[in-house]
Amino acid sequence: MSRGILFVMSGPSGTGKGTICEELLKTEDIFLSVSSTTREIRKGEVDGHTYNYTTRENFERLIAAGEMLEYAEYNGNYYGTPRRTVEEMLSEGKNVLLEIEPQGALKIKSMFPEAVLVFVLPPSMAELKKRLIERGRETEEQIKERMDAAKWEMEQSPKYSYVVVNDELQGCVNEVADILHRRVKDSNFVDKLLRENY
Ligand code: 5GP
């Protein structure tokens, strides 16, 4: 059996990458890796589903035990990808989706050069700011921080395999799904070639 595809999505806060991932999970043959975080649980989030919420102490213990495939600090909180579940799913031939920020995504790229990295851009900075304001989750000061962070994140986008612009949700979801389909098709074809007698 061939290994699954590791699919990594990043994009600044407010670009809609979370919604794109939710849509992909509804229709595509791909599994979400649930990250661990030390940030507070938000309204509407579910422990064990949105994230595994934990303390800094426990998170640092997981890092020391080598249980994080990658981790990063973002806005003063730790976020990390569990090593065991991801490696198990890939070796079982399952495609795995990581929704992570660029520091972590680039670590994944160095460990798994075959991973597919997709960066989601907003159609404009004005639109990004508007979406953050309308979401109503952050204070004015936090919105300024998110906009500054967005600049650094977007500067990393040329290191990704693909860049998509989320100007219209369904169009963007289709574009990302096409990237995944193409990669699955290529991978199946290579497997077939490698099994041929010659
Ligand atoms: P939020 O607090 O808004 O849920 O997430 C903040 C940022 O952390 C987002 O860019 C999200 O993609 C990223 N993130 C979530 N889980 C992980 C993870 O396991 N590792 C890394 N490096 N980033 C993550």
PDB file of C-alpha atoms and ligand atoms in Angstrom:
ATOM      1  CA  MET A   1       0.000   0.000   0.000  1.00  0.00           C
ATOM      2  CA  SER A   2       1.347   3.462  -0.816  1.00  0.00           C
ATOM      3  CA  ARG A   3       1.723   6.128   1.842  1.00  0.00           C
ATOM      4  CA  GLY A   4      -0.961   8.766   2.210  1.00  0.00           C
ATOM      5  CA  ILE A   5      -0.465  12.333   1.076  1.00  0.00           C
ATOM      6  CA  LEU A   6       0.449  14.958   3.653  1.00  0.00           C
ATOM      7  CA  PHE A   7      -1.480  18.114   2.804  1.00  0.00           C
ATOM      8  CA  VAL A   8      -0.606  21.306   4.670  1.00  0.00           C
ATOM      9  CA  MET A   9      -2.757  24.456   4.608  1.00  0.00           C
ATOM     10  CA  SER A  10      -1.645  27.838   5.936  1.00  0.00           C
ATOM     11  CA  GLY A  11      -2.813  31.403   5.599  1.00  0.00           C
ATOM     12  CA  PRO A  12      -3.174  34.480   7.769  1.00  0.00           C
ATOM     13  CA  SER A  13      -5.895  34.647  10.390  1.00  0.00           C
ATOM     14  CA  GLY A  14      -9.086  35.781   8.630  1.00  0.00           C
ATOM     15  CA  THR A  15      -8.317  34.350   5.172  1.00  0.00           C
ATOM     16  CA  GLY A  16     -10.912  31.633   5.629  1.00  0.00           C
ATOM     17  CA  LYS A  17      -8.533  28.664   5.581  1.00  0.00           C
ATOM     18  CA  GLY A  18     -10.467  27.025   8.426  1.00  0.00           C
ATOM     19  CA  THR A  19     -13.674  27.118   6.373  1.00  0.00           C
ATOM     20  CA  ILE A  20     -11.842  25.795   3.306  1.00  0.00           C
ATOM     21  CA  CYS A  21     -10.508  22.887   5.389  1.00  0.00           C
ATOM     22  CA  GLU A  22     -13.997  22.145   6.764  1.00  0.00           C
ATOM     23  CA  GLU A  23     -15.375  22.011   3.218  1.00  0.00           C
ATOM     24  CA  LEU A  24     -12.555  19.718   2.044  1.00  0.00           C
ATOM     25  CA  LEU A  25     -13.183  17.330   4.925  1.00  0.00           C
ATOM     26  CA  LYS A  26     -16.847  17.029   3.887  1.00  0.00           C
ATOM     27  CA  THR A  27     -16.118  15.860   0.350  1.00  0.00           C
ATOM     28  CA  GLU A  28     -12.554  14.610   0.104  1.00  0.00           C
ATOM     29  CA  ASP A  29     -10.806  11.414   1.110  1.00  0.00           C
ATOM     30  CA  ILE A  30      -8.664  13.140   3.737  1.00  0.00           C
ATOM     31  CA  PHE A  31      -8.386  13.158   7.540  1.00  0.00           C
ATOM     32  CA  LEU A  32      -7.712  16.171   9.757  1.00  0.00           C
ATOM     33  CA  SER A  33      -4.879  15.956  12.253  1.00  0.00           C
ATOM     34  CA  VAL A  34      -6.187  17.471  15.498  1.00  0.00           C
ATOM     35  CA  SER A  35      -3.467  19.704  16.958  1.00  0.00           C
ATOM     36  CA  SER A  36      -2.694  20.350  20.608  1.00  0.00           C
ATOM     37  CA  THR A  37      -2.700  23.896  21.937  1.00  0.00           C
ATOM     38  CA  THR A  38      -2.241  25.798  25.172  1.00  0.00           C
ATOM     39  CA  ARG A  39      -4.639  28.572  24.156  1.00  0.00           C
ATOM     40  CA  GLU A  40      -8.024  29.025  25.798  1.00  0.00           C
ATOM     41  CA  ILE A  41     -10.950  27.137  24.330  1.00  0.00           C
ATOM     42  CA  ARG A  42     -13.287  29.518  22.408  1.00  0.00           C
ATOM     43  CA  LYS A  43     -17.063  29.448  22.257  1.00  0.00           C
ATOM     44  CA  GLY A  44     -18.240  26.803  19.788  1.00  0.00           C
ATOM     45  CA  GLU A  45     -14.992  24.821  19.928  1.00  0.00           C
ATOM     46  CA  VAL A  46     -14.895  21.226  21.122  1.00  0.00           C
ATOM     47  CA  ASP A  47     -12.033  19.707  23.123  1.00  0.00           C
ATOM     48  CA  GLY A  48     -10.595  16.736  21.237  1.00  0.00           C
ATOM     49  CA  HIS A  49     -12.206  17.878  17.989  1.00  0.00           C
ATOM     50  CA  THR A  50     -11.132  21.472  17.302  1.00  0.00           C
ATOM     51  CA  TYR A  51      -7.925  21.045  19.317  1.00  0.00           C
ATOM     52  CA  ASN A  52      -6.656  19.018  22.233  1.00  0.00           C
ATOM     53  CA  TYR A  53      -6.434  21.767  24.859  1.00  0.00           C
ATOM     54  CA  THR A  54      -3.653  21.356  27.343  1.00  0.00           C
ATOM     55  CA  THR A  55      -1.413  23.224  29.789  1.00  0.00           C
ATOM     56  CA  ARG A  56       2.012  24.677  28.966  1.00  0.00           C
ATOM     57  CA  GLU A  57       3.512  22.205  31.389  1.00  0.00           C
ATOM     58  CA  ASN A  58       1.992  19.221  29.639  1.00  0.00           C
ATOM     59  CA  PHE A  59       2.800  20.625  26.204  1.00  0.00           C
ATOM     60  CA  GLU A  60       6.463  21.023  27.178  1.00  0.00           C
ATOM     61  CA  ARG A  61       6.430  17.456  28.456  1.00  0.00           C
ATOM     62  CA  LEU A  62       5.099  16.269  25.069  1.00  0.00           C
ATOM     63  CA  ILE A  63       7.858  18.212  23.268  1.00  0.00           C
ATOM     64  CA  ALA A  64      10.536  16.694  25.523  1.00  0.00           C
ATOM     65  CA  ALA A  65       9.108  13.207  24.927  1.00  0.00           C
ATOM     66  CA  GLY A  66       9.383  13.740  21.141  1.00  0.00           C
ATOM     67  CA  GLU A  67       5.626  13.430  20.714  1.00  0.00           C
ATOM     68  CA  MET A  68       5.274  16.583  18.598  1.00  0.00           C
ATOM     69  CA  LEU A  69       6.020  16.251  14.917  1.00  0.00           C
ATOM     70  CA  GLU A  70       6.316  20.032  14.842  1.00  0.00           C
ATOM     71  CA  TYR A  71       5.217  22.845  17.105  1.00  0.00           C
ATOM     72  CA  ALA A  72       5.329  26.632  17.151  1.00  0.00           C
ATOM     73  CA  GLU A  73       4.509  29.516  19.438  1.00  0.00           C
ATOM     74  CA  TYR A  74       1.865  31.805  18.045  1.00  0.00           C
ATOM     75  CA  ASN A  75       0.440  34.769  19.971  1.00  0.00           C
ATOM     76  CA  GLY A  76       2.043  33.483  23.169  1.00  0.00           C
ATOM     77  CA  ASN A  77       0.535  29.994  22.932  1.00  0.00           C
ATOM     78  CA  TYR A  78       1.935  26.663  21.839  1.00  0.00           C
ATOM     79  CA  TYR A  79       0.380  24.784  18.913  1.00  0.00           C
ATOM     80  CA  GLY A  80       1.643  21.392  17.776  1.00  0.00           C
ATOM     81  CA  THR A  81       0.973  18.383  15.580  1.00  0.00           C
ATOM     82  CA  PRO A  82       0.879  14.949  17.269  1.00  0.00           C
ATOM     83  CA  ARG A  83       3.564  12.724  15.762  1.00  0.00           C
ATOM     84  CA  ARG A  84       2.037   9.291  16.289  1.00  0.00           C
ATOM     85  CA  THR A  85      -1.407   9.803  14.738  1.00  0.00           C
ATOM     86  CA  VAL A  86      -0.005  11.533  11.658  1.00  0.00           C
ATOM     87  CA  GLU A  87       2.659   8.882  11.039  1.00  0.00           C
ATOM     88  CA  GLU A  88       0.141   6.082  11.576  1.00  0.00           C
ATOM     89  CA  MET A  89      -2.414   7.565   9.203  1.00  0.00           C
ATOM     90  CA  LEU A  90       0.195   8.148   6.480  1.00  0.00           C
ATOM     91  CA  SER A  91       1.550   4.621   6.749  1.00  0.00           C
ATOM     92  CA  GLU A  92      -2.020   3.265   6.548  1.00  0.00           C
ATOM     93  CA  GLY A  93      -2.315   5.083   3.204  1.00  0.00           C
ATOM     94  CA  LYS A  94      -4.622   7.807   4.541  1.00  0.00           C
ATOM     95  CA  ASN A  95      -4.310  11.375   3.285  1.00  0.00           C
ATOM     96  CA  VAL A  96      -3.735  13.778   6.186  1.00  0.00           C
ATOM     97  CA  LEU A  97      -4.647  17.457   6.423  1.00  0.00           C
ATOM     98  CA  LEU A  98      -2.672  19.822   8.672  1.00  0.00           C
ATOM     99  CA  GLU A  99      -4.007  23.341   9.202  1.00  0.00           C
ATOM    100  CA  ILE A 100      -0.947  25.034  10.662  1.00  0.00           C
ATOM    101  CA  GLU A 101       0.948  28.328  10.582  1.00  0.00           C
ATOM    102  CA  PRO A 102       4.075  28.796   8.400  1.00  0.00           C
ATOM    103  CA  GLN A 103       6.827  28.088  10.972  1.00  0.00           C
ATOM    104  CA  GLY A 104       5.351  24.622  11.483  1.00  0.00           C
ATOM    105  CA  ALA A 105       4.527  24.158   7.796  1.00  0.00           C
ATOM    106  CA  LEU A 106       8.128  24.848   6.806  1.00  0.00           C
ATOM    107  CA  LYS A 107       9.401  22.382   9.416  1.00  0.00           C
ATOM    108  CA  ILE A 108       7.050  19.787   7.906  1.00  0.00           C
ATOM    109  CA  LYS A 109       8.429  20.594   4.448  1.00  0.00           C
ATOM    110  CA  SER A 110      11.994  19.943   5.646  1.00  0.00           C
ATOM    111  CA  MET A 111      10.975  16.631   7.247  1.00  0.00           C
ATOM    112  CA  PHE A 112       8.588  15.513   4.470  1.00  0.00           C
ATOM    113  CA  PRO A 113       9.776  17.052   1.178  1.00  0.00           C
ATOM    114  CA  GLU A 114       6.917  15.222  -0.589  1.00  0.00           C
ATOM    115  CA  ALA A 115       4.252  17.087   1.473  1.00  0.00           C
ATOM    116  CA  VAL A 116       1.921  19.386  -0.478  1.00  0.00           C
ATOM    117  CA  LEU A 117       1.873  22.886   0.996  1.00  0.00           C
ATOM    118  CA  VAL A 118      -0.964  25.247   0.083  1.00  0.00           C
ATOM    119  CA  PHE A 119      -1.021  28.888   1.162  1.00  0.00           C
ATOM    120  CA  VAL A 120      -4.344  30.754   1.212  1.00  0.00           C
ATOM    121  CA  LEU A 121      -4.141  34.484   0.474  1.00  0.00           C
ATOM    122  CA  PRO A 122      -6.861  37.083   1.039  1.00  0.00           C
ATOM    123  CA  PRO A 123      -7.988  39.035  -2.050  1.00  0.00           C
ATOM    124  CA  SER A 124      -6.655  42.259  -0.469  1.00  0.00           C
ATOM    125  CA  MET A 125      -5.309  43.585   2.810  1.00  0.00           C
ATOM    126  CA  ALA A 126      -8.417  45.756   3.173  1.00  0.00           C
ATOM    127  CA  GLU A 127     -10.635  42.666   2.806  1.00  0.00           C
ATOM    128  CA  LEU A 128      -8.528  40.741   5.341  1.00  0.00           C
ATOM    129  CA  LYS A 129      -8.918  43.567   7.869  1.00  0.00           C
ATOM    130  CA  LYS A 130     -12.651  43.778   7.150  1.00  0.00           C
ATOM    131  CA  ARG A 131     -13.056  40.015   7.770  1.00  0.00           C
ATOM    132  CA  LEU A 132     -11.165  40.251  11.068  1.00  0.00           C
ATOM    133  CA  ILE A 133     -13.322  43.201  12.195  1.00  0.00           C
ATOM    134  CA  GLU A 134     -16.571  41.471  11.146  1.00  0.00           C
ATOM    135  CA  ARG A 135     -15.570  38.275  12.953  1.00  0.00           C
ATOM    136  CA  GLY A 136     -15.601  40.404  16.108  1.00  0.00           C
ATOM    137  CA  ARG A 137     -13.289  38.089  18.018  1.00  0.00           C
ATOM    138  CA  GLU A 138     -10.273  40.354  18.493  1.00  0.00           C
ATOM    139  CA  THR A 139      -9.762  43.800  20.003  1.00  0.00           C
ATOM    140  CA  GLU A 140      -8.520  46.673  17.819  1.00  0.00           C
ATOM    141  CA  GLU A 141      -4.993  46.116  19.161  1.00  0.00           C
ATOM    142  CA  GLN A 142      -5.169  42.361  18.406  1.00  0.00           C
ATOM    143  CA  ILE A 143      -6.401  43.086  14.883  1.00  0.00           C
ATOM    144  CA  LYS A 144      -3.340  45.277  14.350  1.00  0.00           C
ATOM    145  CA  GLU A 145      -1.129  42.403  15.599  1.00  0.00           C
ATOM    146  CA  ARG A 146      -2.879  39.911  13.296  1.00  0.00           C
ATOM    147  CA  MET A 147      -2.412  42.248  10.315  1.00  0.00           C
ATOM    148  CA  ASP A 148       1.316  42.601  11.128  1.00  0.00           C
ATOM    149  CA  ALA A 149       1.626  38.814  11.536  1.00  0.00           C
ATOM    150  CA  ALA A 150      -0.201  38.365   8.200  1.00  0.00           C
ATOM    151  CA  LYS A 151       2.568  40.269   6.405  1.00  0.00           C
ATOM    152  CA  TRP A 152       5.298  37.931   7.674  1.00  0.00           C
ATOM    153  CA  GLU A 153       3.144  34.897   6.929  1.00  0.00           C
ATOM    154  CA  MET A 154       2.435  36.048   3.366  1.00  0.00           C
ATOM    155  CA  GLU A 155       6.160  36.589   2.780  1.00  0.00           C
ATOM    156  CA  GLN A 156       6.577  32.829   3.356  1.00  0.00           C
ATOM    157  CA  SER A 157       4.052  31.938   0.647  1.00  0.00           C
ATOM    158  CA  PRO A 158       6.651  31.505  -2.182  1.00  0.00           C
ATOM    159  CA  LYS A 159       8.065  28.569  -0.179  1.00  0.00           C
ATOM    160  CA  TYR A 160       4.731  26.729  -0.548  1.00  0.00           C
ATOM    161  CA  SER A 161       3.885  24.330  -3.378  1.00  0.00           C
ATOM    162  CA  TYR A 162       0.729  26.303  -4.296  1.00  0.00           C
ATOM    163  CA  VAL A 163      -0.859  29.660  -3.532  1.00  0.00           C
ATOM    164  CA  VAL A 164      -4.617  30.197  -3.825  1.00  0.00           C
ATOM    165  CA  VAL A 165      -6.612  33.407  -3.362  1.00  0.00           C
ATOM    166  CA  ASN A 166      -9.796  33.128  -1.324  1.00  0.00           C
ATOM    167  CA  ASP A 167     -11.926  35.702  -3.133  1.00  0.00           C
ATOM    168  CA  GLU A 168     -14.883  33.365  -3.468  1.00  0.00           C
ATOM    169  CA  LEU A 169     -15.195  30.392  -1.115  1.00  0.00           C
ATOM    170  CA  GLN A 170     -16.516  27.627  -3.364  1.00  0.00           C
ATOM    171  CA  GLY A 171     -14.126  28.511  -6.199  1.00  0.00           C
ATOM    172  CA  CYS A 172     -11.227  28.390  -3.770  1.00  0.00           C
ATOM    173  CA  VAL A 173     -12.365  25.055  -2.267  1.00  0.00           C
ATOM    174  CA  ASN A 174     -12.603  23.593  -5.794  1.00  0.00           C
ATOM    175  CA  GLU A 175      -9.107  24.832  -6.587  1.00  0.00           C
ATOM    176  CA  VAL A 176      -7.646  23.217  -3.466  1.00  0.00           C
ATOM    177  CA  ALA A 177      -9.592  19.981  -4.087  1.00  0.00           C
ATOM    178  CA  ASP A 178      -8.204  19.901  -7.655  1.00  0.00           C
ATOM    179  CA  ILE A 179      -4.647  20.166  -6.278  1.00  0.00           C
ATOM    180  CA  LEU A 180      -5.346  17.192  -4.000  1.00  0.00           C
ATOM    181  CA  HIS A 181      -6.977  15.133  -6.806  1.00  0.00           C
ATOM    182  CA  ARG A 182      -4.036  15.814  -9.082  1.00  0.00           C
ATOM    183  CA  ARG A 183      -1.547  14.724  -6.424  1.00  0.00           C
ATOM    184  CA  VAL A 184      -3.502  11.523  -5.683  1.00  0.00           C
ATOM    185  CA  LYS A 185      -3.687  10.735  -9.405  1.00  0.00           C
ATOM    186  CA  ASP A 186       0.065  11.324  -9.908  1.00  0.00           C
ATOM    187  CA  SER A 187       0.922   9.230  -6.887  1.00  0.00           C
ATOM    188  CA  ASN A 188      -1.312   6.335  -8.035  1.00  0.00           C
ATOM    189  CA  PHE A 189       0.226   6.474 -11.501  1.00  0.00           C
ATOM    190  CA  VAL A 190       3.785   6.344 -10.128  1.00  0.00           C
ATOM    191  CA  ASP A 191       2.788   3.355  -7.954  1.00  0.00           C
ATOM    192  CA  LYS A 192       1.409   1.616 -11.031  1.00  0.00           C
ATOM    193  CA  LEU A 193       4.619   2.278 -13.002  1.00  0.00           C
ATOM    194  CA  LEU A 194       6.741   0.956 -10.169  1.00  0.00           C
ATOM    195  CA  ARG A 195       4.747  -2.300 -10.079  1.00  0.00           C
ATOM    196  CA  GLU A 196       5.132  -2.938 -13.821  1.00  0.00           C
ATOM    197  CA  ASN A 197       7.299  -5.758 -15.072  1.00  0.00           C
ATOM    198  CA  TYR A 198       9.776  -4.750 -17.744  1.00  0.00           C
TER     199      TYR A 198
HETATM  200  P1  5GP B   1      -6.150  29.745  16.223  1.00  0.00           P
HETATM  201  O1  5GP B   1      -5.752  30.144  17.602  1.00  0.00           O
HETATM  202  O2  5GP B   1      -6.733  30.903  15.450  1.00  0.00           O
HETATM  203  O3  5GP B   1      -7.015  28.514  16.195  1.00  0.00           O
HETATM  204  O4  5GP B   1      -4.814  29.330  15.448  1.00  0.00           O
HETATM  205  C1  5GP B   1      -3.730  30.190  15.349  1.00  0.00           C
HETATM  206  C2  5GP B   1      -2.761  29.689  14.291  1.00  0.00           C
HETATM  207  O5  5GP B   1      -2.152  28.463  14.735  1.00  0.00           O
HETATM  208  C3  5GP B   1      -3.415  29.368  12.951  1.00  0.00           C
HETATM  209  O6  5GP B   1      -2.600  29.902  11.913  1.00  0.00           O
HETATM  210  C4  5GP B   1      -3.418  27.863  12.904  1.00  0.00           C
HETATM  211  O7  5GP B   1      -3.357  27.371  11.583  1.00  0.00           O
HETATM  212  C5  5GP B   1      -2.131  27.571  13.645  1.00  0.00           C
HETATM  213  N1  5GP B   1      -2.049  26.176  14.155  1.00  0.00           N
HETATM  214  C6  5GP B   1      -3.054  25.377  14.560  1.00  0.00           C
HETATM  215  N2  5GP B   1      -2.589  24.178  14.927  1.00  0.00           N
HETATM  216  C7  5GP B   1      -1.247  24.201  14.714  1.00  0.00           C
HETATM  217  C8  5GP B   1      -0.191  23.232  14.882  1.00  0.00           C
HETATM  218  O8  5GP B   1      -0.386  22.091  15.274  1.00  0.00           O
HETATM  219  N3  5GP B   1       1.064  23.640  14.583  1.00  0.00           N
HETATM  220  C9  5GP B   1       1.349  24.890  14.118  1.00  0.00           C
HETATM  221  N4  5GP B   1       2.609  25.170  13.818  1.00  0.00           N
HETATM  222  N5  5GP B   1       0.377  25.818  13.943  1.00  0.00           N
HETATM  223  C10 5GP B   1      -0.890  25.482  14.240  1.00  0.00           C
END
